[in-house]
Short mmCIF file of C-alpha atoms in Angstrom, two decimals:
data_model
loop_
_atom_site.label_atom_id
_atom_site.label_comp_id
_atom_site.label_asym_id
_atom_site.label_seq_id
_atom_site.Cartn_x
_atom_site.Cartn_y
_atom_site.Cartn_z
CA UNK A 10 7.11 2.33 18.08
CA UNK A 11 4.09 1.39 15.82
CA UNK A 12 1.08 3.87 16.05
CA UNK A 13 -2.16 3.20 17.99
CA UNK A 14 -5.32 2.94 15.90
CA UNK A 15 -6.05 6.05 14.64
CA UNK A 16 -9.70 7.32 13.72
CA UNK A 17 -10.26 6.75 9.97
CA UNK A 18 -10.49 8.34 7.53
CA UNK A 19 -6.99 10.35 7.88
CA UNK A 20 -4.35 10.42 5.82
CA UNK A 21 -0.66 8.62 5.38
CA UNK A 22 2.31 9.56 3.43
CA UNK A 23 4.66 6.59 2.76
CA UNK A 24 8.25 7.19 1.84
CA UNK A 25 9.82 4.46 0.65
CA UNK A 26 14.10 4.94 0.12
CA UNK A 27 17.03 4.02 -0.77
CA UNK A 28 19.96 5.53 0.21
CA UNK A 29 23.68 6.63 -0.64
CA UNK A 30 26.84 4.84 -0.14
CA UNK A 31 28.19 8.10 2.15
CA UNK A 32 25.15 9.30 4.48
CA UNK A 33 27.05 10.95 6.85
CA UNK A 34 24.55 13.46 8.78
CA UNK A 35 21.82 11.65 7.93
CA UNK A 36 20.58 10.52 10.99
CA UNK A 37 20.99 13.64 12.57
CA UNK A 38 18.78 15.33 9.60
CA UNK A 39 16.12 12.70 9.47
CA UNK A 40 15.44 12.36 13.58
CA UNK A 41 15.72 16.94 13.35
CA UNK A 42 12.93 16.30 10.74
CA UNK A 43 11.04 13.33 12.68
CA UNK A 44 10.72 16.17 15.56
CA UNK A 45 9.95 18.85 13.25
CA UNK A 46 7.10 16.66 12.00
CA UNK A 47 5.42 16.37 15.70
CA UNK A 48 4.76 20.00 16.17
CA UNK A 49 3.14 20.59 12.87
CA UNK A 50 -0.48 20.96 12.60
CA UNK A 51 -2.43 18.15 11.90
CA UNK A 52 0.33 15.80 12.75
CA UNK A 53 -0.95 12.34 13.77
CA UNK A 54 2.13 10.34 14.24
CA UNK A 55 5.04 8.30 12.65
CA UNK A 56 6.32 4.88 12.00
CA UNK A 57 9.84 4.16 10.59
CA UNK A 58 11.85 1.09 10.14
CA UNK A 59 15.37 0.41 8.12
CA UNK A 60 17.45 -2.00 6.70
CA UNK A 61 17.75 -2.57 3.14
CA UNK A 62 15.50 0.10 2.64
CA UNK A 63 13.92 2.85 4.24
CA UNK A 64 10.23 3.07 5.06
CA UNK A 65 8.90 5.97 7.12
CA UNK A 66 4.98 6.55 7.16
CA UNK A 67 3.45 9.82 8.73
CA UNK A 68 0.01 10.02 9.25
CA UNK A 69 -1.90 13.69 9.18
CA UNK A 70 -5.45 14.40 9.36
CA UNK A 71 -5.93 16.52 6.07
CA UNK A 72 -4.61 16.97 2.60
CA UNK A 73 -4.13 20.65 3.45
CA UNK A 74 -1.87 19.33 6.32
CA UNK A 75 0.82 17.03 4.86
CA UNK A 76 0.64 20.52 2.38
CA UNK A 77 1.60 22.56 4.64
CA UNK A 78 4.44 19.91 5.77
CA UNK A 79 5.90 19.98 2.47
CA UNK A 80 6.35 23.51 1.93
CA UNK A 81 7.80 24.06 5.79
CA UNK A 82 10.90 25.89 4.72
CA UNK A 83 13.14 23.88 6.81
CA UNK A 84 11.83 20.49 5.48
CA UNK A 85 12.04 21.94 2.13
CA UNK A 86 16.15 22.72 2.60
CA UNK A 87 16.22 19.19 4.42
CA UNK A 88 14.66 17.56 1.28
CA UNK A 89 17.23 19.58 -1.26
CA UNK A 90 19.86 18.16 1.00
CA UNK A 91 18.32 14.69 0.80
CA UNK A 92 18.39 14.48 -2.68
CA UNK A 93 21.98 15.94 -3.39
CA UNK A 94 23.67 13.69 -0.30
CA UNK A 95 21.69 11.04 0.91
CA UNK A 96 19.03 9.55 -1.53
CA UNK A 97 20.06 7.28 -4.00
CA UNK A 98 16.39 6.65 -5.07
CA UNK A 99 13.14 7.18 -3.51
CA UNK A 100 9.13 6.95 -3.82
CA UNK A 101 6.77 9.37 -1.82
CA UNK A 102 2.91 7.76 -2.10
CA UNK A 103 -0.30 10.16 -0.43
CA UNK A 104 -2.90 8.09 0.24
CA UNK A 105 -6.36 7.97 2.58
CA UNK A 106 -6.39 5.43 5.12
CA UNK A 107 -10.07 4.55 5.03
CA UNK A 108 -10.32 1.25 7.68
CA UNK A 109 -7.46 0.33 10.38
CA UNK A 110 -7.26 -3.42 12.58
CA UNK A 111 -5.10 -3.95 15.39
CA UNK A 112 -4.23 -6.59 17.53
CA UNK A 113 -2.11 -6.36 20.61
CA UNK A 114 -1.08 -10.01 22.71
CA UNK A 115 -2.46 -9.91 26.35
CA UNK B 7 13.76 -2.92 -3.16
CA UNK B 8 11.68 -0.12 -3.44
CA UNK B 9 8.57 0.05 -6.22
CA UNK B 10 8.63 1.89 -8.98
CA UNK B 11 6.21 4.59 -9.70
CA UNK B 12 2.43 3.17 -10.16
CA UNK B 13 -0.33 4.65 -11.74
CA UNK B 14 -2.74 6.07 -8.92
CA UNK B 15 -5.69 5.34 -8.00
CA UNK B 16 -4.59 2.41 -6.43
CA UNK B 17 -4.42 0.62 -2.56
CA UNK B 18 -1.57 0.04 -0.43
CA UNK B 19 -2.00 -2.20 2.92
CA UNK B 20 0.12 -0.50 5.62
CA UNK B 21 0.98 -3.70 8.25
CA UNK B 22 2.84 -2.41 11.02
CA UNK B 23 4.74 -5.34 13.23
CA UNK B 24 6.20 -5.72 16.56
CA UNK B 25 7.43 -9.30 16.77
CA UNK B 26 7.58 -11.51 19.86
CA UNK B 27 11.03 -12.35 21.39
CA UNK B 28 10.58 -16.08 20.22
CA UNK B 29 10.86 -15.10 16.31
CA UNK B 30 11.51 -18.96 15.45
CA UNK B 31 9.95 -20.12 11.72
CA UNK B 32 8.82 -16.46 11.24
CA UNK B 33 11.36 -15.40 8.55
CA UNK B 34 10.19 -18.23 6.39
CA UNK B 35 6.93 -18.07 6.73
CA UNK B 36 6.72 -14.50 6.01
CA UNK B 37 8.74 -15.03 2.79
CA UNK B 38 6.29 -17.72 2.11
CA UNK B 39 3.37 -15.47 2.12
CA UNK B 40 5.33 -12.98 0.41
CA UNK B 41 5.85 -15.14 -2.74
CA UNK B 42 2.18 -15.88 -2.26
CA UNK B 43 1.01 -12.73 -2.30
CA UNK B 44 2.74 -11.77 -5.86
CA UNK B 45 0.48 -14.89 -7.27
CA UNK B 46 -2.54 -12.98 -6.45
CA UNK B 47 -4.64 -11.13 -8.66
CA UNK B 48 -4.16 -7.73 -8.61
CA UNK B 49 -1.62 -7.62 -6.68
CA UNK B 50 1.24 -4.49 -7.75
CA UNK B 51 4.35 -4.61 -5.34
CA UNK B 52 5.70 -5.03 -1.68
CA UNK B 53 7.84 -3.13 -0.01
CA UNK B 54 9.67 -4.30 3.55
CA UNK B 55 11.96 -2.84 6.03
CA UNK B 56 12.52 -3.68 9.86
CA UNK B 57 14.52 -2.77 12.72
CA UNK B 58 12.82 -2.09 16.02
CA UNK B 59 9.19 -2.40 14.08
CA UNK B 60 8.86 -3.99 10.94
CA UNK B 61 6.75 -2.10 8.10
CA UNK B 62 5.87 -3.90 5.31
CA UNK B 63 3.10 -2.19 2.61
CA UNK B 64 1.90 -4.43 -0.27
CA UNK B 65 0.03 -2.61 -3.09
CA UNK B 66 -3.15 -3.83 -4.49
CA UNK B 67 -5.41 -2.52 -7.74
CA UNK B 68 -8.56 -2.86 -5.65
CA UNK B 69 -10.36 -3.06 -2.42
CA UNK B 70 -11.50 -6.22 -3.75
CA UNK B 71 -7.98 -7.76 -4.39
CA UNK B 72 -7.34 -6.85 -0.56
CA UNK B 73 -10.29 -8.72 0.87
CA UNK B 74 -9.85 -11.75 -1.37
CA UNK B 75 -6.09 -11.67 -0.56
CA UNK B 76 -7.18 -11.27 3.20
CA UNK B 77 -9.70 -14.59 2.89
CA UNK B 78 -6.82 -17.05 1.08
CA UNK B 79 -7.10 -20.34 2.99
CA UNK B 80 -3.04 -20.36 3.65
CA UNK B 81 -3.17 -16.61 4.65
CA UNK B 82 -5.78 -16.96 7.10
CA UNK B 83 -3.49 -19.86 8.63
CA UNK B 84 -0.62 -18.08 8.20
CA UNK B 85 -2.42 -14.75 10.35
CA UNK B 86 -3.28 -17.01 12.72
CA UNK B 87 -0.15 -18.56 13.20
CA UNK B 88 1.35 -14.72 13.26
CA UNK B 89 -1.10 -13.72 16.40
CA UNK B 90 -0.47 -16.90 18.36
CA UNK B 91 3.91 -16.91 18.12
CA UNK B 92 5.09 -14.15 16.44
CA UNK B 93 3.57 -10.82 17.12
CA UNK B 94 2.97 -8.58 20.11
CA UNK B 95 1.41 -6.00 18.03
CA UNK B 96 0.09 -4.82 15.00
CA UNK B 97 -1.59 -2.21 13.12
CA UNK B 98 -2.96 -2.88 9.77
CA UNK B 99 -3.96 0.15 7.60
CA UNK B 100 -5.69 0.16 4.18
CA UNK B 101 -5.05 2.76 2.13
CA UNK B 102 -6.25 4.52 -1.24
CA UNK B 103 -2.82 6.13 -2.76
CA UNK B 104 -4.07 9.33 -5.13
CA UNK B 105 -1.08 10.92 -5.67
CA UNK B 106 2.91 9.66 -5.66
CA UNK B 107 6.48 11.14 -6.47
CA UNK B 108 9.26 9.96 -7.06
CA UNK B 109 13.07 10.56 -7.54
CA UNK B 110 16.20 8.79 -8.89
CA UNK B 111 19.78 10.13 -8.71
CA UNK B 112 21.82 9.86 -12.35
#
């Protein structure tokens, strides 16, 4: 599912990865997280695809939001877990989204 | 591949994709404008995954190097092309990335 245009200006997080050879529990973790993610505050919604690598973008309405996200104590064990099973490499980018287009076929 | 770190402030162009069922010459064409996009000034990385959706976000140094990239003769064609075969929807995002992380296992 791709997102619906959103009003700017809000606020993505892009996490591009890489992962392990072995990521068993993975998908489990990731979709617990995904969920986790949608009753936060500020939460605006999220867009993932995968094959050689990973990119997931959420999309928040404040700084103070995706903040608050990252110090949730159950992403925060999720995230040590990430990095000593599942992540071989990854990149983590907080930006503003300041315009949006969309298109949609009839 | 993922990008490495870049220095922010920067822009990233988040183009989210859901393809038609008739995906013929697509593949090609979007490696085409790949490989045409790295030619472009300021242009700083790409970054691709699909499954369900595709995401791809391309990097830029600034809002200028998006609209010129946006106004290239063969992309224009090639975005036209894109609405009329290939996609059902998208969602195009541009972005100003202030902050990043990033991690690499040993």
């Amino acid at each position: 599912m791709i997102e619906d245009q959103l009003t700017p200006p809000y606020y993505a997080v892009i996490f591009s990865t890489v992962l392990a050879d072995d990521i068993s529990g993975y998908i489990e973790e990731a979709n617990r997280m995904e969920e986790l993610a949608k009753q936060q505050k500020g939460y605006l919604g999220i867009e993932s695809a995968r094959n050689e690598i990973g990119i997931t973008v959420s999309y928040w309405q404040t700084l103070e939001d995706i903040s608050a996200w990252k110090n949730n104590i159950e992403h925060v064990e999720a995230r040590n877990l990430g990095r000593e099973k599942w992540y071989k490499k990854y990149q983590l980018r907080i930006c503003k989204v300041e315009r949006e287009y969309g298109f949609e076929k009839n």
